[in-house]
Amino acid sequence: MERHIARKKVKDIMTKDVITVTPKTDLKTLKELFERHDFNSFPVVDKGKVVGVVSKLDLLKAFSAGINVSLGRFLKLYSNDISDIMHTATIFVSPEDDVAKAADYMVEFKLRSMPVMEGGQLRGMVSRKDIIGCLMIE
């Protein structure tokens, strides 16, 4: 059985109409956005710049410190807005990158989705679902 990732560019599979949030978006609004849209994460944008990403797991961490409680996890229980729970170290790909590169990043960093950036600007989002559609099994 032969298998590979189709030779496509990220721009061919990404979601272009991206819903974003700001660092000051409150947790109630974030919860409502996750319920309304079946996305894994939202880019966090401030003054036109992507400053982070917030995921469903990040939201859950604002309600549960988990089994192995650390001070950082405990403090998230007192979060009021996205700035308290988002990830500021953002891994991204560009529209011209091969889908295989996006797959490599997702596997390496255990990502469910990631921003697509070009020239410092958000161009889209790419998810595991998008990439799974490019898996070829013959």
PDB file of C-alpha atoms in Angstrom:
ATOM      1  CA  MET A   1       0.000   0.000   0.000  1.00  0.00           C
ATOM      2  CA  GLU A   2       1.441   3.354  -1.039  1.00  0.00           C
ATOM      3  CA  ARG A   3       0.719   6.469   0.975  1.00  0.00           C
ATOM      4  CA  HIS A   4       1.779  10.106   0.794  1.00  0.00           C
ATOM      5  CA  ILE A   5       0.565  13.658   1.280  1.00  0.00           C
ATOM      6  CA  ALA A   6      -0.768  15.291  -1.874  1.00  0.00           C
ATOM      7  CA  ARG A   7       1.531  17.909  -3.373  1.00  0.00           C
ATOM      8  CA  LYS A   8      -0.534  20.961  -2.564  1.00  0.00           C
ATOM      9  CA  LYS A   9       0.143  24.351  -1.089  1.00  0.00           C
ATOM     10  CA  VAL A  10      -1.354  25.452   2.217  1.00  0.00           C
ATOM     11  CA  LYS A  11      -3.226  28.240   0.360  1.00  0.00           C
ATOM     12  CA  ASP A  12      -5.187  25.546  -1.507  1.00  0.00           C
ATOM     13  CA  ILE A  13      -6.646  23.959   1.636  1.00  0.00           C
ATOM     14  CA  MET A  14      -6.690  26.676   4.323  1.00  0.00           C
ATOM     15  CA  THR A  15      -9.749  28.434   5.676  1.00  0.00           C
ATOM     16  CA  LYS A  16      -9.523  32.014   4.423  1.00  0.00           C
ATOM     17  CA  ASP A  17     -12.397  33.593   6.339  1.00  0.00           C
ATOM     18  CA  VAL A  18     -10.907  33.495   9.812  1.00  0.00           C
ATOM     19  CA  ILE A  19     -12.712  34.440  12.987  1.00  0.00           C
ATOM     20  CA  THR A  20     -10.356  36.197  15.383  1.00  0.00           C
ATOM     21  CA  VAL A  21     -10.508  37.289  19.009  1.00  0.00           C
ATOM     22  CA  THR A  22      -8.636  39.946  20.981  1.00  0.00           C
ATOM     23  CA  PRO A  23      -6.647  39.614  24.198  1.00  0.00           C
ATOM     24  CA  LYS A  24      -9.514  41.350  26.029  1.00  0.00           C
ATOM     25  CA  THR A  25     -12.219  38.971  24.766  1.00  0.00           C
ATOM     26  CA  ASP A  26     -13.863  37.542  27.876  1.00  0.00           C
ATOM     27  CA  LEU A  27     -14.105  33.819  28.555  1.00  0.00           C
ATOM     28  CA  LYS A  28     -17.894  33.748  28.179  1.00  0.00           C
ATOM     29  CA  THR A  29     -17.627  35.122  24.647  1.00  0.00           C
ATOM     30  CA  LEU A  30     -14.836  32.653  23.841  1.00  0.00           C
ATOM     31  CA  LYS A  31     -16.988  29.754  25.067  1.00  0.00           C
ATOM     32  CA  GLU A  32     -19.869  30.955  22.878  1.00  0.00           C
ATOM     33  CA  LEU A  33     -17.559  31.183  19.842  1.00  0.00           C
ATOM     34  CA  PHE A  34     -16.320  27.619  20.365  1.00  0.00           C
ATOM     35  CA  GLU A  35     -19.917  26.422  20.677  1.00  0.00           C
ATOM     36  CA  ARG A  36     -21.033  28.278  17.543  1.00  0.00           C
ATOM     37  CA  HIS A  37     -18.032  27.376  15.363  1.00  0.00           C
ATOM     38  CA  ASP A  38     -16.382  23.979  15.225  1.00  0.00           C
ATOM     39  CA  PHE A  39     -12.851  25.366  15.327  1.00  0.00           C
ATOM     40  CA  ASN A  40      -9.977  24.044  17.429  1.00  0.00           C
ATOM     41  CA  SER A  41      -8.513  27.474  18.114  1.00  0.00           C
ATOM     42  CA  PHE A  42      -8.791  31.147  17.298  1.00  0.00           C
ATOM     43  CA  PRO A  43      -5.969  33.542  16.427  1.00  0.00           C
ATOM     44  CA  VAL A  44      -5.663  36.369  18.947  1.00  0.00           C
ATOM     45  CA  VAL A  45      -5.232  39.704  17.153  1.00  0.00           C
ATOM     46  CA  ASP A  46      -4.336  43.052  18.712  1.00  0.00           C
ATOM     47  CA  LYS A  47      -4.008  46.206  16.609  1.00  0.00           C
ATOM     48  CA  GLY A  48      -3.905  44.145  13.414  1.00  0.00           C
ATOM     49  CA  LYS A  49      -1.116  41.825  14.599  1.00  0.00           C
ATOM     50  CA  VAL A  50      -1.408  38.184  15.615  1.00  0.00           C
ATOM     51  CA  VAL A  51      -0.238  38.086  19.241  1.00  0.00           C
ATOM     52  CA  GLY A  52      -1.181  34.512  20.056  1.00  0.00           C
ATOM     53  CA  VAL A  53      -3.568  31.608  19.706  1.00  0.00           C
ATOM     54  CA  VAL A  54      -6.251  30.391  22.116  1.00  0.00           C
ATOM     55  CA  SER A  55      -7.521  26.808  21.977  1.00  0.00           C
ATOM     56  CA  LYS A  56     -10.359  24.789  23.432  1.00  0.00           C
ATOM     57  CA  LEU A  57      -7.843  23.232  25.819  1.00  0.00           C
ATOM     58  CA  ASP A  58      -6.762  26.684  26.984  1.00  0.00           C
ATOM     59  CA  LEU A  59     -10.390  27.459  27.817  1.00  0.00           C
ATOM     60  CA  LEU A  60     -10.752  24.179  29.725  1.00  0.00           C
ATOM     61  CA  LYS A  61      -7.655  25.042  31.756  1.00  0.00           C
ATOM     62  CA  ALA A  62      -9.468  28.151  33.030  1.00  0.00           C
ATOM     63  CA  PHE A  63     -11.947  25.785  34.705  1.00  0.00           C
ATOM     64  CA  SER A  64      -9.754  22.851  35.767  1.00  0.00           C
ATOM     65  CA  ALA A  65      -6.154  22.750  36.941  1.00  0.00           C
ATOM     66  CA  GLY A  66      -5.984  19.064  36.000  1.00  0.00           C
ATOM     67  CA  ILE A  67      -4.477  16.236  38.005  1.00  0.00           C
ATOM     68  CA  ASN A  68      -0.886  17.514  38.249  1.00  0.00           C
ATOM     69  CA  VAL A  69      -1.578  20.988  39.581  1.00  0.00           C
ATOM     70  CA  SER A  70       1.146  23.590  39.158  1.00  0.00           C
ATOM     71  CA  LEU A  71       1.109  27.232  40.204  1.00  0.00           C
ATOM     72  CA  GLY A  72       0.721  28.313  36.579  1.00  0.00           C
ATOM     73  CA  ARG A  73      -2.264  26.034  36.042  1.00  0.00           C
ATOM     74  CA  PHE A  74      -3.784  27.094  39.351  1.00  0.00           C
ATOM     75  CA  LEU A  75      -3.514  30.787  38.431  1.00  0.00           C
ATOM     76  CA  LYS A  76      -5.399  30.181  35.168  1.00  0.00           C
ATOM     77  CA  LEU A  77      -8.448  29.379  37.315  1.00  0.00           C
ATOM     78  CA  TYR A  78      -8.622  33.119  38.060  1.00  0.00           C
ATOM     79  CA  SER A  79      -8.545  34.169  34.399  1.00  0.00           C
ATOM     80  CA  ASN A  80     -10.953  36.818  33.178  1.00  0.00           C
ATOM     81  CA  ASP A  81     -10.053  37.156  29.533  1.00  0.00           C
ATOM     82  CA  ILE A  82      -8.064  35.557  26.747  1.00  0.00           C
ATOM     83  CA  SER A  83      -4.840  37.396  27.613  1.00  0.00           C
ATOM     84  CA  ASP A  84      -4.590  35.207  30.729  1.00  0.00           C
ATOM     85  CA  ILE A  85      -4.885  31.867  28.903  1.00  0.00           C
ATOM     86  CA  MET A  86      -3.614  32.293  25.332  1.00  0.00           C
ATOM     87  CA  HIS A  87      -0.319  31.017  23.933  1.00  0.00           C
ATOM     88  CA  THR A  88       1.939  33.805  22.744  1.00  0.00           C
ATOM     89  CA  ALA A  89       4.516  31.526  21.109  1.00  0.00           C
ATOM     90  CA  THR A  90       2.727  30.882  17.844  1.00  0.00           C
ATOM     91  CA  ILE A  91       3.787  28.326  15.259  1.00  0.00           C
ATOM     92  CA  PHE A  92       2.589  29.178  11.772  1.00  0.00           C
ATOM     93  CA  VAL A  93       3.002  28.334   8.108  1.00  0.00           C
ATOM     94  CA  SER A  94       2.792  30.488   4.995  1.00  0.00           C
ATOM     95  CA  PRO A  95       0.302  30.115   2.134  1.00  0.00           C
ATOM     96  CA  GLU A  96       3.126  28.974  -0.186  1.00  0.00           C
ATOM     97  CA  ASP A  97       4.344  26.212   2.146  1.00  0.00           C
ATOM     98  CA  ASP A  98       3.675  22.618   1.159  1.00  0.00           C
ATOM     99  CA  VAL A  99       0.888  20.858   3.031  1.00  0.00           C
ATOM    100  CA  ALA A 100       3.512  18.302   4.123  1.00  0.00           C
ATOM    101  CA  LYS A 101       5.316  21.043   6.087  1.00  0.00           C
ATOM    102  CA  ALA A 102       2.079  21.939   7.880  1.00  0.00           C
ATOM    103  CA  ALA A 103       1.592  18.241   8.681  1.00  0.00           C
ATOM    104  CA  ASP A 104       5.146  18.046  10.057  1.00  0.00           C
ATOM    105  CA  TYR A 105       4.510  21.017  12.372  1.00  0.00           C
ATOM    106  CA  MET A 106       1.189  19.611  13.562  1.00  0.00           C
ATOM    107  CA  VAL A 107       2.742  16.255  14.400  1.00  0.00           C
ATOM    108  CA  GLU A 108       5.867  17.712  16.007  1.00  0.00           C
ATOM    109  CA  PHE A 109       4.056  20.267  18.177  1.00  0.00           C
ATOM    110  CA  LYS A 110       0.780  18.329  18.661  1.00  0.00           C
ATOM    111  CA  LEU A 111      -1.284  21.094  17.058  1.00  0.00           C
ATOM    112  CA  ARG A 112      -4.892  20.780  15.947  1.00  0.00           C
ATOM    113  CA  SER A 113      -4.727  23.919  13.829  1.00  0.00           C
ATOM    114  CA  MET A 114      -2.383  26.822  13.152  1.00  0.00           C
ATOM    115  CA  PRO A 115      -2.367  30.274  11.585  1.00  0.00           C
ATOM    116  CA  VAL A 116      -1.285  30.872   8.024  1.00  0.00           C
ATOM    117  CA  MET A 117       0.806  34.054   7.932  1.00  0.00           C
ATOM    118  CA  GLU A 118       2.298  36.077   5.101  1.00  0.00           C
ATOM    119  CA  GLY A 119       4.304  39.250   5.547  1.00  0.00           C
ATOM    120  CA  GLY A 120       3.239  39.465   9.190  1.00  0.00           C
ATOM    121  CA  GLN A 121      -0.438  39.326   8.229  1.00  0.00           C
ATOM    122  CA  LEU A 122      -2.968  36.606   8.997  1.00  0.00           C
ATOM    123  CA  ARG A 123      -4.105  34.970   5.749  1.00  0.00           C
ATOM    124  CA  GLY A 124      -5.975  31.941   7.081  1.00  0.00           C
ATOM    125  CA  MET A 125      -6.020  28.895   9.334  1.00  0.00           C
ATOM    126  CA  VAL A 126      -5.169  25.302   8.513  1.00  0.00           C
ATOM    127  CA  SER A 127      -6.436  22.355  10.565  1.00  0.00           C
ATOM    128  CA  ARG A 128      -5.847  18.641  10.897  1.00  0.00           C
ATOM    129  CA  LYS A 129      -9.101  18.090   9.030  1.00  0.00           C
ATOM    130  CA  ASP A 130      -7.778  20.130   6.079  1.00  0.00           C
ATOM    131  CA  ILE A 131      -4.594  18.066   5.960  1.00  0.00           C
ATOM    132  CA  ILE A 132      -6.352  14.716   6.369  1.00  0.00           C
ATOM    133  CA  GLY A 133      -8.176  15.566   3.144  1.00  0.00           C
ATOM    134  CA  CYS A 134      -4.746  15.576   1.445  1.00  0.00           C
ATOM    135  CA  LEU A 135      -3.659  12.141   2.623  1.00  0.00           C
ATOM    136  CA  MET A 136      -3.363   9.758  -0.301  1.00  0.00           C
ATOM    137  CA  ILE A 137      -3.642   6.010   0.270  1.00  0.00           C
ATOM    138  CA  GLU A 138      -3.402   3.753  -2.793  1.00  0.00           C
TER     139      GLU A 138
END
